[in-house]
Amino acid sequence: DVKVTQSSRYLVKRTGEKVFLECVQDMDHENMFWYRQDPGLGLRLIYFSYDVKMKEKGDIPEGYSVSREKKERFSLILESASTNQTSMYLCASSLPGGSYNSPLHFGNGTRLTVT
Amino acid sequence: DQQVKQNSPSLSVQEGRISILNCDYTNSMFDYFLWYKKYPAEGPTFLISISSIKDKNEDGRFTVFLNKSAKHLSLHIVPSQPGDSAVYFCAAQRNSWGKLQFGAGTQVVVTP
């Protein structure tokens, strides 16, 4: 089974802090994604990557950056955390071929609270 | 502006009965539609999908229906079981390579 592991289940950070959310997958998937889940808004794509050192903006990239130095690891970075970034963050991976042909495998999420 | 809408935030159904979850979309360019299921404290998992060349796809107790002219799809679960209690997300994309757009989700509670 594909395993997508997010390093923290819960995080509490202060406004202005730099925050790193880590995600590791063990199935050699080329594609990796970061989503945030908010009530009433569903899942929204922040950034994704189709290969090492490659990144593409999703629908809501403002305030975030990403890093993919190794195939199995995809990091989400909040350069200066703000309260409106309080959310559930979900990492996902998939094989090449698009989400229809290769469904996303999600991690269990990181609940980030920015105070 | 959300392009995929699930207007019912919650649904309660008795065990053994049919659950019907609805999803509407606004972008006529969407060609592929997927449903994901999410339990508390877990990430979403893929459930079933359908492409726009079909109007129905069935997988065991789960059937997805697509009405392109109405820009509407629905997920039927028959019969509903307590283990089906979860949040269900509808998602759509423009082509097989496109970015997924998710709805807000519907919380299903199956009661004994």
mmCIF file with all atom_site columns, N, CA and C in Angstrom, chain B residues 48-106:
data_model
loop_
_atom_site.group_PDB
_atom_site.id
_atom_site.type_symbol
_atom_site.label_atom_id
_atom_site.label_alt_id
_atom_site.label_comp_id
_atom_site.label_asym_id
_atom_site.label_entity_id
_atom_site.label_seq_id
_atom_site.pdbx_PDB_ins_code
_atom_site.Cartn_x
_atom_site.Cartn_y
_atom_site.Cartn_z
_atom_site.occupancy
_atom_site.B_iso_or_equiv
_atom_site.pdbx_formal_charge
_atom_site.auth_seq_id
_atom_site.auth_comp_id
_atom_site.auth_asym_id
_atom_site.auth_atom_id
_atom_site.pdbx_PDB_model_num
ATOM 1   N N  . ILE B 1 48  ? -14.503 6.359  -6.454  1.00 0.00 ? 48  ILE B N  1
ATOM 2   C CA . ILE B 1 48  ? -15.026 5.994  -7.759  1.00 0.00 ? 48  ILE B CA 1
ATOM 3   C C  . ILE B 1 48  ? -14.906 7.191  -8.686  1.00 0.00 ? 48  ILE B C  1
ATOM 4   N N  . SER B 1 49  ? -14.859 6.935  -9.996  1.00 0.00 ? 49  SER B N  1
ATOM 5   C CA . SER B 1 49  ? -14.738 8.028  -10.958 1.00 0.00 ? 49  SER B CA 1
ATOM 6   C C  . SER B 1 49  ? -15.615 7.770  -12.171 1.00 0.00 ? 49  SER B C  1
ATOM 7   N N  . ILE B 1 50  ? -15.773 8.812  -13.003 1.00 0.00 ? 50  ILE B N  1
ATOM 8   C CA . ILE B 1 50  ? -16.524 8.688  -14.235 1.00 0.00 ? 50  ILE B CA 1
ATOM 9   C C  . ILE B 1 50  ? -16.003 9.719  -15.225 1.00 0.00 ? 50  ILE B C  1
ATOM 10  N N  . SER B 1 51  ? -15.947 9.360  -16.479 1.00 0.00 ? 51  SER B N  1
ATOM 11  C CA . SER B 1 51  ? -15.575 10.319 -17.514 1.00 0.00 ? 51  SER B CA 1
ATOM 12  C C  . SER B 1 51  ? -16.827 10.785 -18.230 1.00 0.00 ? 51  SER B C  1
ATOM 13  N N  . SER B 1 52  ? -16.698 11.879 -18.955 1.00 0.00 ? 52  SER B N  1
ATOM 14  C CA . SER B 1 52  ? -17.878 12.500 -19.558 1.00 0.00 ? 52  SER B CA 1
ATOM 15  C C  . SER B 1 52  ? -18.459 11.713 -20.729 1.00 0.00 ? 52  SER B C  1
ATOM 16  N N  . ILE B 1 53  ? -17.760 10.674 -21.162 1.00 0.00 ? 53  ILE B N  1
ATOM 17  C CA . ILE B 1 53  ? -18.312 9.859  -22.243 1.00 0.00 ? 53  ILE B CA 1
ATOM 18  C C  . ILE B 1 53  ? -19.310 8.833  -21.714 1.00 0.00 ? 53  ILE B C  1
ATOM 19  N N  . LYS B 1 54  ? -19.395 8.743  -20.388 1.00 0.00 ? 54  LYS B N  1
ATOM 20  C CA . LYS B 1 54  ? -20.334 7.806  -19.771 1.00 0.00 ? 54  LYS B CA 1
ATOM 21  C C  . LYS B 1 54  ? -21.389 8.578  -18.987 1.00 0.00 ? 54  LYS B C  1
ATOM 22  N N  . ASP B 1 55  ? -22.502 7.925  -18.692 1.00 0.00 ? 55  ASP B N  1
ATOM 23  C CA . ASP B 1 55  ? -23.465 8.546  -17.792 1.00 0.00 ? 55  ASP B CA 1
ATOM 24  C C  . ASP B 1 55  ? -23.636 7.757  -16.495 1.00 0.00 ? 55  ASP B C  1
ATOM 25  N N  . LYS B 1 56  ? -22.933 6.643  -16.404 1.00 0.00 ? 56  LYS B N  1
ATOM 26  C CA . LYS B 1 56  ? -23.057 5.823  -15.195 1.00 0.00 ? 56  LYS B CA 1
ATOM 27  C C  . LYS B 1 56  ? -21.805 4.973  -15.041 1.00 0.00 ? 56  LYS B C  1
ATOM 28  N N  . ASN B 1 57  ? -21.362 4.834  -13.794 1.00 0.00 ? 57  ASN B N  1
ATOM 29  C CA . ASN B 1 57  ? -20.274 3.915  -13.490 1.00 0.00 ? 57  ASN B CA 1
ATOM 30  C C  . ASN B 1 57  ? -20.564 3.273  -12.145 1.00 0.00 ? 57  ASN B C  1
ATOM 31  N N  . GLU B 1 58  ? -20.404 1.970  -12.101 1.00 0.00 ? 58  GLU B N  1
ATOM 32  C CA . GLU B 1 58  ? -20.798 1.216  -10.913 1.00 0.00 ? 58  GLU B CA 1
ATOM 33  C C  . GLU B 1 58  ? -19.610 0.432  -10.371 1.00 0.00 ? 58  GLU B C  1
ATOM 34  N N  . ASP B 1 59  ? -19.496 0.414  -9.052  1.00 0.00 ? 59  ASP B N  1
ATOM 35  C CA . ASP B 1 59  ? -18.449 -0.372 -8.408  1.00 0.00 ? 59  ASP B CA 1
ATOM 36  C C  . ASP B 1 59  ? -19.014 -0.897 -7.094  1.00 0.00 ? 59  ASP B C  1
ATOM 37  N N  . GLY B 1 60  ? -19.524 -2.113 -7.140  1.00 0.00 ? 60  GLY B N  1
ATOM 38  C CA . GLY B 1 60  ? -20.106 -2.708 -5.938  1.00 0.00 ? 60  GLY B CA 1
ATOM 39  C C  . GLY B 1 60  ? -21.321 -1.938 -5.476  1.00 0.00 ? 60  GLY B C  1
ATOM 40  N N  . ARG B 1 61  ? -21.278 -1.458 -4.250  1.00 0.00 ? 61  ARG B N  1
ATOM 41  C CA . ARG B 1 61  ? -22.427 -0.725 -3.689  1.00 0.00 ? 61  ARG B CA 1
ATOM 42  C C  . ARG B 1 61  ? -22.469 0.738  -4.146  1.00 0.00 ? 61  ARG B C  1
ATOM 43  N N  . PHE B 1 62  ? -21.449 1.179  -4.840  1.00 0.00 ? 62  PHE B N  1
ATOM 44  C CA . PHE B 1 62  ? -21.329 2.580  -5.220  1.00 0.00 ? 62  PHE B CA 1
ATOM 45  C C  . PHE B 1 62  ? -21.581 2.765  -6.712  1.00 0.00 ? 62  PHE B C  1
ATOM 46  N N  . THR B 1 63  ? -22.450 3.719  -7.042  1.00 0.00 ? 63  THR B N  1
ATOM 47  C CA . THR B 1 63  ? -22.732 4.063  -8.429  1.00 0.00 ? 63  THR B CA 1
ATOM 48  C C  . THR B 1 63  ? -22.692 5.568  -8.575  1.00 0.00 ? 63  THR B C  1
ATOM 49  N N  . VAL B 1 64  ? -21.995 6.027  -9.605  1.00 0.00 ? 64  VAL B N  1
ATOM 50  C CA . VAL B 1 64  ? -21.988 7.455  -9.893  1.00 0.00 ? 64  VAL B CA 1
ATOM 51  C C  . VAL B 1 64  ? -22.743 7.684  -11.197 1.00 0.00 ? 64  VAL B C  1
ATOM 52  N N  . PHE B 1 65  ? -23.617 8.686  -11.183 1.00 0.00 ? 65  PHE B N  1
ATOM 53  C CA . PHE B 1 65  ? -24.398 9.074  -12.348 1.00 0.00 ? 65  PHE B CA 1
ATOM 54  C C  . PHE B 1 65  ? -23.977 10.467 -12.777 1.00 0.00 ? 65  PHE B C  1
ATOM 55  N N  . LEU B 1 66  ? -23.847 10.661 -14.085 1.00 0.00 ? 66  LEU B N  1
ATOM 56  C CA . LEU B 1 66  ? -23.468 11.959 -14.612 1.00 0.00 ? 66  LEU B CA 1
ATOM 57  C C  . LEU B 1 66  ? -24.513 12.469 -15.588 1.00 0.00 ? 66  LEU B C  1
ATOM 58  N N  . ASN B 1 67  ? -24.976 13.695 -15.373 1.00 0.00 ? 67  ASN B N  1
ATOM 59  C CA . ASN B 1 67  ? -25.905 14.366 -16.282 1.00 0.00 ? 67  ASN B CA 1
ATOM 60  C C  . ASN B 1 67  ? -25.198 15.615 -16.796 1.00 0.00 ? 67  ASN B C  1
ATOM 61  N N  . LYS B 1 68  ? -24.577 15.493 -17.967 1.00 0.00 ? 68  LYS B N  1
ATOM 62  C CA . LYS B 1 68  ? -23.763 16.588 -18.486 1.00 0.00 ? 68  LYS B CA 1
ATOM 63  C C  . LYS B 1 68  ? -24.588 17.817 -18.811 1.00 0.00 ? 68  LYS B C  1
ATOM 64  N N  . SER B 1 69  ? -25.768 17.623 -19.330 1.00 0.00 ? 69  SER B N  1
ATOM 65  C CA . SER B 1 69  ? -26.575 18.787 -19.727 1.00 0.00 ? 69  SER B CA 1
ATOM 66  C C  . SER B 1 69  ? -26.969 19.608 -18.510 1.00 0.00 ? 69  SER B C  1
ATOM 67  N N  . ALA B 1 70  ? -27.152 18.944 -17.382 1.00 0.00 ? 70  ALA B N  1
ATOM 68  C CA . ALA B 1 70  ? -27.506 19.639 -16.146 1.00 0.00 ? 70  ALA B CA 1
ATOM 69  C C  . ALA B 1 70  ? -26.279 19.997 -15.324 1.00 0.00 ? 70  ALA B C  1
ATOM 70  N N  . LYS B 1 71  ? -25.108 19.571 -15.756 1.00 0.00 ? 71  LYS B N  1
ATOM 71  C CA . LYS B 1 71  ? -23.866 19.767 -15.004 1.00 0.00 ? 71  LYS B CA 1
ATOM 72  C C  . LYS B 1 71  ? -24.047 19.254 -13.576 1.00 0.00 ? 71  LYS B C  1
ATOM 73  N N  . HIS B 1 72  ? -24.463 18.020 -13.489 1.00 0.00 ? 72  HIS B N  1
ATOM 74  C CA . HIS B 1 72  ? -24.812 17.435 -12.203 1.00 0.00 ? 72  HIS B CA 1
ATOM 75  C C  . HIS B 1 72  ? -24.350 15.994 -12.152 1.00 0.00 ? 72  HIS B C  1
ATOM 76  N N  . LEU B 1 73  ? -23.794 15.612 -11.008 1.00 0.00 ? 73  LEU B N  1
ATOM 77  C CA . LEU B 1 73  ? -23.524 14.207 -10.800 1.00 0.00 ? 73  LEU B CA 1
ATOM 78  C C  . LEU B 1 73  ? -23.972 13.800 -9.404  1.00 0.00 ? 73  LEU B C  1
ATOM 79  N N  . SER B 1 74  ? -24.205 12.527 -9.263  1.00 0.00 ? 74  SER B N  1
ATOM 80  C CA . SER B 1 74  ? -24.639 12.026 -7.962  1.00 0.00 ? 74  SER B CA 1
ATOM 81  C C  . SER B 1 74  ? -23.947 10.709 -7.671  1.00 0.00 ? 74  SER B C  1
ATOM 82  N N  . LEU B 1 75  ? -23.787 10.454 -6.404  1.00 0.00 ? 75  LEU B N  1
ATOM 83  C CA . LEU B 1 75  ? -23.211 9.203  -5.906  1.00 0.00 ? 75  LEU B CA 1
ATOM 84  C C  . LEU B 1 75  ? -24.289 8.482  -5.115  1.00 0.00 ? 75  LEU B C  1
ATOM 85  N N  . HIS B 1 76  ? -24.568 7.236  -5.504  1.00 0.00 ? 76  HIS B N  1
ATOM 86  C CA . HIS B 1 76  ? -25.541 6.416  -4.807  1.00 0.00 ? 76  HIS B CA 1
ATOM 87  C C  . HIS B 1 76  ? -24.823 5.306  -4.053  1.00 0.00 ? 76  HIS B C  1
ATOM 88  N N  . ILE B 1 77  ? -25.186 5.118  -2.812  1.00 0.00 ? 77  ILE B N  1
ATOM 89  C CA . ILE B 1 77  ? -24.614 4.038  -2.002  1.00 0.00 ? 77  ILE B CA 1
ATOM 90  C C  . ILE B 1 77  ? -25.781 3.152  -1.579  1.00 0.00 ? 77  ILE B C  1
ATOM 91  N N  . VAL B 1 78  ? -25.739 1.901  -2.078  1.00 0.00 ? 78  VAL B N  1
ATOM 92  C CA . VAL B 1 78  ? -26.833 0.979  -1.786  1.00 0.00 ? 78  VAL B CA 1
ATOM 93  C C  . VAL B 1 78  ? -26.286 -0.419 -1.498  1.00 0.00 ? 78  VAL B C  1
ATOM 94  N N  . PRO B 1 79  ? -26.609 -1.039 -0.362  1.00 0.00 ? 79  PRO B N  1
ATOM 95  C CA . PRO B 1 79  ? -27.257 -0.409 0.782   1.00 0.00 ? 79  PRO B CA 1
ATOM 96  C C  . PRO B 1 79  ? -26.225 0.321  1.640   1.00 0.00 ? 79  PRO B C  1
ATOM 97  N N  . SER B 1 80  ? -26.655 1.325  2.355   1.00 0.00 ? 80  SER B N  1
ATOM 98  C CA . SER B 1 80  ? -25.735 2.072  3.225   1.00 0.00 ? 80  SER B CA 1
ATOM 99  C C  . SER B 1 80  ? -25.378 1.238  4.448   1.00 0.00 ? 80  SER B C  1
ATOM 100 N N  . GLN B 1 81  ? -24.123 1.346  4.848   1.00 0.00 ? 81  GLN B N  1
ATOM 101 C CA . GLN B 1 81  ? -23.630 0.612  6.007   1.00 0.00 ? 81  GLN B CA 1
ATOM 102 C C  . GLN B 1 81  ? -22.989 1.596  6.991   1.00 0.00 ? 81  GLN B C  1
ATOM 103 N N  . PRO B 1 82  ? -22.922 1.229  8.268   1.00 0.00 ? 82  PRO B N  1
ATOM 104 C CA . PRO B 1 82  ? -22.329 2.153  9.250   1.00 0.00 ? 82  PRO B CA 1
ATOM 105 C C  . PRO B 1 82  ? -20.913 2.599  8.876   1.00 0.00 ? 82  PRO B C  1
ATOM 106 N N  . GLY B 1 83  ? -20.142 1.704  8.245   1.00 0.00 ? 83  GLY B N  1
ATOM 107 C CA . GLY B 1 83  ? -18.789 2.050  7.824   1.00 0.00 ? 83  GLY B CA 1
ATOM 108 C C  . GLY B 1 83  ? -18.736 3.083  6.711   1.00 0.00 ? 83  GLY B C  1
ATOM 109 N N  . ASP B 1 84  ? -19.897 3.407  6.136   1.00 0.00 ? 84  ASP B N  1
ATOM 110 C CA . ASP B 1 84  ? -19.942 4.444  5.100   1.00 0.00 ? 84  ASP B CA 1
ATOM 111 C C  . ASP B 1 84  ? -19.998 5.845  5.709   1.00 0.00 ? 84  ASP B C  1
ATOM 112 N N  . SER B 1 85  ? -20.158 5.942  7.014   1.00 0.00 ? 85  SER B N  1
ATOM 113 C CA . SER B 1 85  ? -20.192 7.241  7.673   1.00 0.00 ? 85  SER B CA 1
ATOM 114 C C  . SER B 1 85  ? -18.837 7.921  7.498   1.00 0.00 ? 85  SER B C  1
ATOM 115 N N  . ALA B 1 86  ? -18.837 9.020  6.772   1.00 0.00 ? 86  ALA B N  1
ATOM 116 C CA . ALA B 1 86  ? -17.600 9.710  6.398   1.00 0.00 ? 86  ALA B CA 1
ATOM 117 C C  . ALA B 1 86  ? -17.980 11.008 5.692   1.00 0.00 ? 86  ALA B C  1
ATOM 118 N N  . VAL B 1 87  ? -16.968 11.781 5.344   1.00 0.00 ? 87  VAL B N  1
ATOM 119 C CA . VAL B 1 87  ? -17.175 12.955 4.484   1.00 0.00 ? 87  VAL B CA 1
ATOM 120 C C  . VAL B 1 87  ? -16.839 12.549 3.054   1.00 0.00 ? 87  VAL B C  1
ATOM 121 N N  . TYR B 1 88  ? -17.717 12.889 2.131   1.00 0.00 ? 88  TYR B N  1
ATOM 122 C CA . TYR B 1 88  ? -17.529 12.553 0.723   1.00 0.00 ? 88  TYR B CA 1
ATOM 123 C C  . TYR B 1 88  ? -17.283 13.835 -0.074  1.00 0.00 ? 88  TYR B C  1
ATOM 124 N N  . PHE B 1 89  ? -16.168 13.828 -0.817  1.00 0.00 ? 89  PHE B N  1
ATOM 125 C CA . PHE B 1 89  ? -15.823 14.972 -1.643  1.00 0.00 ? 89  PHE B CA 1
ATOM 126 C C  . PHE B 1 89  ? -16.016 14.620 -3.116  1.00 0.00 ? 89  PHE B C  1
ATOM 127 N N  . CYS B 1 90  ? -16.686 15.498 -3.821  1.00 0.00 ? 90  CYS B N  1
ATOM 128 C CA . CYS B 1 90  ? -16.802 15.425 -5.257  1.00 0.00 ? 90  CYS B CA 1
ATOM 129 C C  . CYS B 1 90  ? -15.652 16.245 -5.849  1.00 0.00 ? 90  CYS B C  1
ATOM 130 N N  . ALA B 1 91  ? -15.070 15.784 -6.963  1.00 0.00 ? 91  ALA B N  1
ATOM 131 C CA . ALA B 1 91  ? -13.970 16.512 -7.596  1.00 0.00 ? 91  ALA B CA 1
ATOM 132 C C  . ALA B 1 91  ? -14.102 16.405 -9.109  1.00 0.00 ? 91  ALA B C  1
ATOM 133 N N  . ALA B 1 92  ? -13.593 17.407 -9.820  1.00 0.00 ? 92  ALA B N  1
ATOM 134 C CA . ALA B 1 92  ? -13.692 17.435 -11.275 1.00 0.00 ? 92  ALA B CA 1
ATOM 135 C C  . ALA B 1 92  ? -12.421 18.013 -11.874 1.00 0.00 ? 92  ALA B C  1
ATOM 136 N N  . GLN B 1 93  ? -12.144 17.621 -13.118 1.00 0.00 ? 93  GLN B N  1
ATOM 137 C CA . GLN B 1 93  ? -10.989 18.176 -13.815 1.00 0.00 ? 93  GLN B CA 1
ATOM 138 C C  . GLN B 1 93  ? -11.273 18.278 -15.300 1.00 0.00 ? 93  GLN B C  1
ATOM 139 N N  . ARG B 1 94  ? -10.498 19.138 -15.977 1.00 0.00 ? 94  ARG B N  1
ATOM 140 C CA . ARG B 1 94  ? -10.796 19.457 -17.372 1.00 0.00 ? 94  ARG B CA 1
ATOM 141 C C  . ARG B 1 94  ? -10.385 18.368 -18.333 1.00 0.00 ? 94  ARG B C  1
ATOM 142 N N  . ASN B 1 95  ? -9.306  17.685 -18.029 1.00 0.00 ? 95  ASN B N  1
ATOM 143 C CA . ASN B 1 95  ? -8.864  16.560 -18.853 1.00 0.00 ? 95  ASN B CA 1
ATOM 144 C C  . ASN B 1 95  ? -8.139  15.627 -17.914 1.00 0.00 ? 95  ASN B C  1
ATOM 145 N N  . SER B 1 96  ? -7.675  14.525 -18.438 1.00 0.00 ? 96  SER B N  1
ATOM 146 C CA . SER B 1 96  ? -7.086  13.532 -17.527 1.00 0.00 ? 96  SER B CA 1
ATOM 147 C C  . SER B 1 96  ? -5.831  14.047 -16.846 1.00 0.00 ? 96  SER B C  1
ATOM 148 N N  . TRP B 1 97  ? -5.288  15.161 -17.344 1.00 0.00 ? 97  TRP B N  1
ATOM 149 C CA . TRP B 1 97  ? -4.087  15.726 -16.738 1.00 0.00 ? 97  TRP B CA 1
ATOM 150 C C  . TRP B 1 97  ? -4.381  16.968 -15.918 1.00 0.00 ? 97  TRP B C  1
ATOM 151 N N  . GLY B 1 98  ? -5.606  17.402 -15.908 1.00 0.00 ? 98  GLY B N  1
ATOM 152 C CA . GLY B 1 98  ? -5.926  18.675 -15.278 1.00 0.00 ? 98  GLY B CA 1
ATOM 153 C C  . GLY B 1 98  ? -5.877  18.648 -13.767 1.00 0.00 ? 98  GLY B C  1
ATOM 154 N N  . LYS B 1 99  ? -5.857  19.822 -13.182 1.00 0.00 ? 99  LYS B N  1
ATOM 155 C CA . LYS B 1 99  ? -5.878  19.950 -11.726 1.00 0.00 ? 99  LYS B CA 1
ATOM 156 C C  . LYS B 1 99  ? -7.287  19.639 -11.237 1.00 0.00 ? 99  LYS B C  1
ATOM 157 N N  . LEU B 1 100 ? -7.347  18.914 -10.145 1.00 0.00 ? 100 LEU B N  1
ATOM 158 C CA . LEU B 1 100 ? -8.636  18.582 -9.556  1.00 0.00 ? 100 LEU B CA 1
ATOM 159 C C  . LEU B 1 100 ? -9.219  19.784 -8.833  1.00 0.00 ? 100 LEU B C  1
ATOM 160 N N  . GLN B 1 101 ? -10.507 20.020 -9.032  1.00 0.00 ? 101 GLN B N  1
ATOM 161 C CA . GLN B 1 101 ? -11.249 21.011 -8.258  1.00 0.00 ? 101 GLN B CA 1
ATOM 162 C C  . GLN B 1 101 ? -12.209 20.250 -7.357  1.00 0.00 ? 101 GLN B C  1
ATOM 163 N N  . PHE B 1 102 ? -12.135 20.503 -6.064  1.00 0.00 ? 102 PHE B N  1
ATOM 164 C CA . PHE B 1 102 ? -12.943 19.765 -5.099  1.00 0.00 ? 102 PHE B CA 1
ATOM 165 C C  . PHE B 1 102 ? -14.149 20.584 -4.640  1.00 0.00 ? 102 PHE B C  1
ATOM 166 N N  . GLY B 1 103 ? -15.216 19.868 -4.302  1.00 0.00 ? 103 GLY B N  1
ATOM 167 C CA . GLY B 1 103 ? -16.336 20.484 -3.622  1.00 0.00 ? 103 GLY B CA 1
ATOM 168 C C  . GLY B 1 103 ? -16.062 20.570 -2.130  1.00 0.00 ? 103 GLY B C  1
ATOM 169 N N  . ALA B 1 104 ? -17.028 21.138 -1.402  1.00 0.00 ? 104 ALA B N  1
ATOM 170 C CA . ALA B 1 104 ? -16.850 21.379 0.032   1.00 0.00 ? 104 ALA B CA 1
ATOM 171 C C  . ALA B 1 104 ? -17.059 20.135 0.875   1.00 0.00 ? 104 ALA B C  1
ATOM 172 N N  . GLY B 1 105 ? -17.650 19.094 0.289   1.00 0.00 ? 105 GLY B N  1
ATOM 173 C CA . GLY B 1 105 ? -17.842 17.852 1.021   1.00 0.00 ? 105 GLY B CA 1
ATOM 174 C C  . GLY B 1 105 ? -19.232 17.711 1.606   1.00 0.00 ? 105 GLY B C  1
ATOM 175 N N  . THR B 1 106 ? -19.667 16.456 1.747   1.00 0.00 ? 106 THR B N  1
ATOM 176 C CA . THR B 1 106 ? -20.937 16.118 2.407   1.00 0.00 ? 106 THR B CA 1
ATOM 177 C C  . THR B 1 106 ? -20.650 15.093 3.487   1.00 0.00 ? 106 THR B C  1
#
